[in-house]
Structure formats: C-alpha cells, structure tokens
C-alpha cells in the first residue's frame, strides 16, 4: 500500500525546525544514534525550546511515590488557581527521553491556561525499564498525590493530561486507577497526539523502535493492557484528543475517538491543520499550537465544572 502524503507543515513551525537544526538542536533519531548520544541530543532540543519560559507564580520540586521507590515530580501554581481539580502532566518523548526540565514551558503553559495547579511526574524511562514500569509509576504517583492532596494544597480531583507516549500512559493509568475505585477523582482525560495504537507494520521506523524499547520482550506479542486501543473503556470519563494533521500518528487519535464513539463515551477530537507531532513545544510560535492548549483548557473547564456542580 502506498503511504498517503501528509499535508504541508505550518510555515512558522517549519522555520523554527530549520533554525533548531542549524543550531545543532534538532530532535534526535535514536535509530541512528547510540542511546546516550540520542538522549544528549534530545536534551539539547529540549533546552532550546525551553529557552523562553512563560511566567508562573511558583514551582516546587517534590518527591512522590513511584511503583518501586521514590519518584521526582514538580508542582506548578499559576497566579490565579482554581481549587476544583489539579492536573497531572505525563510527558511524551517516546518513553526513552525527557524528564522534569524537558517540558517546563509546556507545564507552565498548561497551568496558566487552565488556572489550575499542575504536577509533572518523572516516570522511569525505557529501555532500562519496560512496560508496565512507566504505567505503574504514573498510577503510584497519582495515588500518592490524591492521598497527600490536602497537605500539598491540592484539590481531591485530578485531570490526567499527557502527550504522545504520555497520553498512552494516561489512558492505561486511568484504567488501573478506575479499577481500584478512584473513578470519582478522575473527571476527564486530555490526550495530545497520543501514541495509542501499539506496534504495527505501518509505523515509521522510529515509532517501531520506540514501541520495541518500551515493550521489551513483549514487543512481538504485546499484552492488551499495554495498548490503549485494546483496553476496556467501560466508565471512561470524557476525553479530549488533539492532534495535528501533519502528525504520522494522527490515525491513532482518530481510531481512539472511533473506539470511544462505539461504546458511547463522550469525547472531542480536534485536528489542527499544518501542525506536527510534539507541537505543544511550539506554543509561542504557531497559532494552532496555542489554540490547542486553549481548546483543551476549555474542555477541562466545562467537564470539571459539571462534576463539581
């Protein structure tokens, strides 16, 4: 089957990507670089896109529970902060890269757009740790935050907000938390350009590599509990899905929306023209990237308000 060409890239983002490449700060391809070099290159990219940080009222580094010991986290508070829910942010970066600093600008932007506290979780990375380590870290971290919410000045409800690989983890963590009786504390999910469909032949080489490192020995026959499109969606809260039409993974979001529709679960799918994978890092450059965060924030506002009423 001949691949369908993607639409043209937003010219402002194209110019920014060219600038990053010329400065030696392009995104890394871990299929052609040793892992340590790929992570170092990806860190240069993250540092470049975090060079201009949005103002925020305060940040505070935390130590929370992971699935197998302590886990680092960072709490962001905007100048105007609502007390009906907070956000847990789960980064993407293919499960193999990134950390608390890699999405600093994104987390500040979410806090300011939603007027709610945001906690970013620094889950363990692949390939040193394979599934279900990352999912279980998110489950443990969210559980710890809910149990210690009062002492941290946080509300008793949490919105799971993830990007790419992190969106996948949000879905999987929601399922585990819901099965443990925490559905009432999870009013909605916000999923940016989710990596939701699992390994398959149609994926580009880098996406195949990402799934292989994440699943480890289970790569050839992954368990259904590792693939968001295959888990049980009963009692799923409302879901917002945002993705660009230039994203190679755009079909993942479309298929997930179709899955939600098939079981009658409320959701909204927003597809942004000219916007690539990982677009949240370009919120100061492209109108579409800024609009997506605003759209997600309005969805969160509506759902949380209806739950709190």
XYZ file of C-alpha atoms in Angstrom:
309
model
C 0.000 0.000 0.000
C 1.343 3.445 -0.948
C 1.604 5.813 2.003
C -0.652 8.869 1.786
C 1.486 12.035 1.894
C 0.957 14.294 4.878
C -0.369 17.860 4.423
C 2.097 20.796 4.350
C 3.707 21.923 7.591
C 2.842 25.259 9.187
C 5.500 27.665 7.789
C 6.305 29.161 11.198
C 6.975 25.731 12.671
C 8.958 24.734 9.570
C 11.134 27.813 10.055
C 11.639 27.006 13.734
C 12.636 23.422 12.952
C 15.141 24.699 10.385
C 16.553 27.136 12.954
C 16.923 24.371 15.536
C 18.682 22.131 13.017
C 21.111 24.871 12.022
C 21.899 25.459 15.704
C 22.629 21.768 16.295
C 19.465 21.359 18.356
C 17.319 19.192 16.093
C 15.376 16.320 17.618
C 17.334 13.082 17.950
C 16.729 9.903 15.981
C 17.520 7.022 18.354
C 17.506 4.554 15.467
C 20.751 6.035 14.105
C 22.472 7.203 17.306
C 23.596 5.256 20.392
C 21.112 5.770 23.200
C 23.345 8.029 25.318
C 24.099 10.259 22.319
C 20.447 10.336 21.310
C 19.431 11.416 24.819
C 22.120 14.113 24.876
C 20.922 15.429 21.505
C 17.302 15.335 22.624
C 18.270 17.262 25.769
C 19.790 19.967 23.546
C 16.499 20.146 21.655
C 14.504 20.390 24.884
C 16.806 23.111 26.234
C 16.343 25.111 23.034
C 12.547 25.000 23.053
C 12.513 25.884 26.760
C 14.744 28.916 26.323
C 11.797 31.294 26.791
C 9.657 30.200 29.727
C 6.181 31.581 30.408
C 5.937 33.313 33.806
C 4.401 31.272 36.594
C 3.537 32.148 40.191
C 5.616 29.346 41.702
C 7.264 25.986 41.120
C 8.248 23.402 43.697
C 10.116 20.136 43.297
C 8.540 17.168 45.081
C 9.356 13.581 45.892
C 6.328 11.319 45.431
C 5.818 7.574 45.435
C 6.663 5.639 42.304
C 5.885 1.978 41.777
C 9.317 0.915 43.058
C 10.576 3.725 45.240
C 10.625 7.497 45.214
C 9.879 9.459 42.047
C 10.685 13.079 41.247
C 7.849 15.474 40.474
C 7.360 19.201 40.016
C 4.405 21.304 41.153
C 3.407 24.430 39.200
C 0.974 27.020 40.532
C -0.455 29.818 38.365
C -1.185 33.285 39.750
C -4.924 32.520 39.621
C -5.512 28.972 40.827
C -8.858 27.176 40.925
C -9.490 24.664 43.718
C -11.811 22.165 41.996
C -9.168 19.977 40.299
C -5.475 19.825 39.517
C -3.635 18.433 36.522
C -1.088 15.620 36.430
C 1.097 16.027 33.353
C 2.699 12.942 31.802
C 5.373 13.747 29.226
C 5.933 12.011 25.913
C 9.408 11.723 24.367
C 8.848 8.107 23.398
C 9.223 6.729 26.938
C 13.023 6.881 26.405
C 13.873 10.585 26.762
C 12.990 13.709 28.694
C 12.454 14.471 32.360
C 11.148 17.286 34.516
C 13.047 20.006 32.647
C 12.119 18.833 29.136
C 8.515 20.056 29.332
C 8.936 23.023 31.671
C 7.408 25.526 29.241
C 4.548 23.155 28.417
C 3.658 22.632 32.085
C 3.750 26.344 32.803
C 1.511 26.916 29.793
C -0.992 24.322 30.992
C -1.109 25.838 34.485
C -1.697 29.328 33.094
C -4.265 28.192 30.502
C -6.298 26.102 32.954
C -5.825 28.286 36.070
C -5.057 25.091 37.951
C -2.060 23.524 39.652
C -0.047 21.114 37.534
C 2.154 18.281 38.783
C 4.611 16.718 36.327
C 5.731 13.154 37.065
C 9.225 11.926 36.173
C 8.432 8.262 35.448
C 11.161 5.715 34.680
C 12.431 5.534 31.108
C 12.825 2.735 28.630
C 14.729 0.651 27.641
C 16.229 0.388 31.142
C 12.683 -0.135 32.404
C 9.975 -1.704 30.256
C 6.189 -1.859 30.482
C 4.462 -1.828 32.933
C 7.050 0.230 34.857
C 6.013 3.570 33.348
C 2.292 2.966 33.749
C 2.746 1.769 37.295
C 4.840 4.839 38.180
C 2.012 7.094 36.977
C -0.579 5.065 38.906
C 1.511 5.215 42.078
C 2.278 8.916 41.662
C -1.355 9.892 41.106
C -2.441 7.772 44.043
C 0.166 9.393 46.307
C -0.840 12.884 45.206
C -4.512 12.206 45.917
C -3.679 10.807 49.335
C -1.488 13.818 50.186
C -3.548 16.452 48.369
C -4.635 18.366 51.449
C -1.068 18.747 52.698
C 0.050 19.998 49.290
C -2.839 22.426 48.937
C -4.326 20.440 46.056
C -7.979 19.531 45.386
C -9.346 15.994 45.557
C -9.820 15.627 41.774
C -7.138 15.182 39.143
C -7.174 15.514 35.354
C -4.674 13.269 33.568
C -3.031 15.273 30.762
C -0.483 13.555 28.547
C 1.396 13.924 25.287
C 2.316 11.170 22.825
C 3.745 8.302 24.904
C 2.476 10.154 27.979
C -1.052 10.193 26.541
C -0.820 6.418 26.255
C 0.247 6.219 29.895
C -2.668 8.439 30.948
C -5.166 6.045 29.388
C -3.523 2.973 30.899
C -3.143 4.616 34.317
C -6.784 5.752 34.263
C -7.887 2.149 33.703
C -5.868 0.901 36.692
C -6.969 3.763 38.946
C -10.611 3.321 37.950
C -10.434 -0.400 38.628
C -9.047 0.468 42.081
C -12.138 2.572 42.838
C -10.805 6.059 42.070
C -13.122 6.946 39.149
C -14.790 9.779 41.066
C -11.431 11.553 41.406
C -10.740 11.441 37.635
C -13.184 13.758 35.831
C -11.589 13.713 32.356
C -8.555 12.865 30.227
C -6.654 15.264 27.962
C -4.627 13.477 25.282
C -2.316 15.365 22.937
C -1.169 13.447 19.828
C -1.384 10.107 21.600
C 0.718 7.081 20.724
C -2.298 4.863 21.251
C -2.373 2.043 18.712
C 0.596 -0.125 19.611
C 3.263 -1.618 17.328
C 2.308 -2.407 13.731
C 3.938 -2.681 10.319
C 2.612 0.657 9.044
C 4.572 2.672 11.610
C 7.671 4.627 10.645
C 10.980 3.072 11.831
C 11.420 5.397 14.806
C 7.919 4.658 16.098
C 8.571 0.917 15.804
C 11.832 1.343 17.727
C 10.046 3.301 20.461
C 7.485 0.530 20.990
C 10.160 -2.158 20.922
C 12.216 -0.445 23.647
C 9.100 0.164 25.741
C 7.659 -3.342 25.490
C 10.937 -5.245 25.639
C 10.499 -8.989 25.218
C 6.722 -8.486 24.818
C 7.257 -6.491 21.611
C 6.256 -9.311 19.262
C 3.032 -10.113 21.129
C 2.182 -7.196 23.438
C -0.464 -7.667 26.130
C -3.734 -5.841 25.550
C -3.229 -3.928 28.803
C -0.243 -2.162 27.191
C -2.203 -0.770 24.227
C -4.781 1.988 24.855
C -6.862 0.990 21.828
C -7.254 -2.517 23.267
C -8.131 -1.900 26.910
C -11.661 -1.923 28.324
C -13.230 1.538 28.040
C -16.214 0.996 30.331
C -16.957 4.006 32.545
C -14.341 6.104 30.736
C -14.627 9.789 31.668
C -14.898 12.430 28.922
C -11.793 12.542 26.729
C -10.283 15.400 24.715
C -7.979 14.370 21.860
C -5.856 16.907 19.991
C -3.532 16.131 17.091
C -2.085 17.829 14.021
C -2.856 16.670 10.507
C 0.907 16.559 9.766
C 1.437 14.017 12.550
C 2.356 10.478 11.416
C 0.289 9.254 14.384
C -2.869 11.209 13.504
C -4.715 7.937 12.827
C -4.151 6.835 16.423
C -6.283 9.711 17.695
C -8.925 9.130 15.027
C -9.150 5.443 15.851
C -9.313 6.131 19.584
C -12.150 8.600 19.019
C -13.958 5.963 16.950
C -13.466 3.451 19.754
C -14.942 5.867 22.286
C -17.883 6.579 19.982
C -18.527 2.867 19.523
C -19.041 2.410 23.257
C -20.941 5.669 23.724
C -18.288 7.511 25.723
C -18.213 11.331 25.500
C -15.186 12.783 23.741
C -13.951 15.528 21.462
C -11.412 15.086 18.656
C -9.679 18.229 17.397
C -7.353 18.048 14.365
C -5.188 21.099 13.721
C -4.007 21.899 10.177
C -0.291 22.147 9.457
C 0.698 21.051 12.958
C 3.225 18.219 13.539
C 3.798 15.711 16.329
C 5.099 17.300 19.532
C 3.540 20.663 18.752
C 2.992 21.777 22.358
C 6.608 22.881 22.451
C 5.848 25.464 19.750
C 3.030 27.277 21.550
C 4.829 30.627 21.341
C 5.422 30.206 17.607
C 2.316 28.748 15.965
C -1.272 29.865 16.493
C -2.530 26.284 16.071
C -0.347 25.040 18.924
C -1.575 27.814 21.217
C -5.172 27.223 20.181
C -4.919 23.520 21.026
C -3.910 24.225 24.622
C -6.730 26.746 24.931
C -9.220 24.263 23.479
C -8.096 21.566 25.901
C -8.326 24.014 28.800
C -11.899 24.974 27.854
C -12.868 21.294 27.629
C -11.359 20.670 31.073
C -13.176 23.719 32.478
C -16.538 22.536 31.176
C -16.175 18.968 32.424
C -14.766 19.810 35.826
C -17.439 22.470 36.373
C -20.178 19.958 35.571
C -18.706 17.444 38.021
C -18.235 19.994 40.782
C -21.758 21.450 40.394
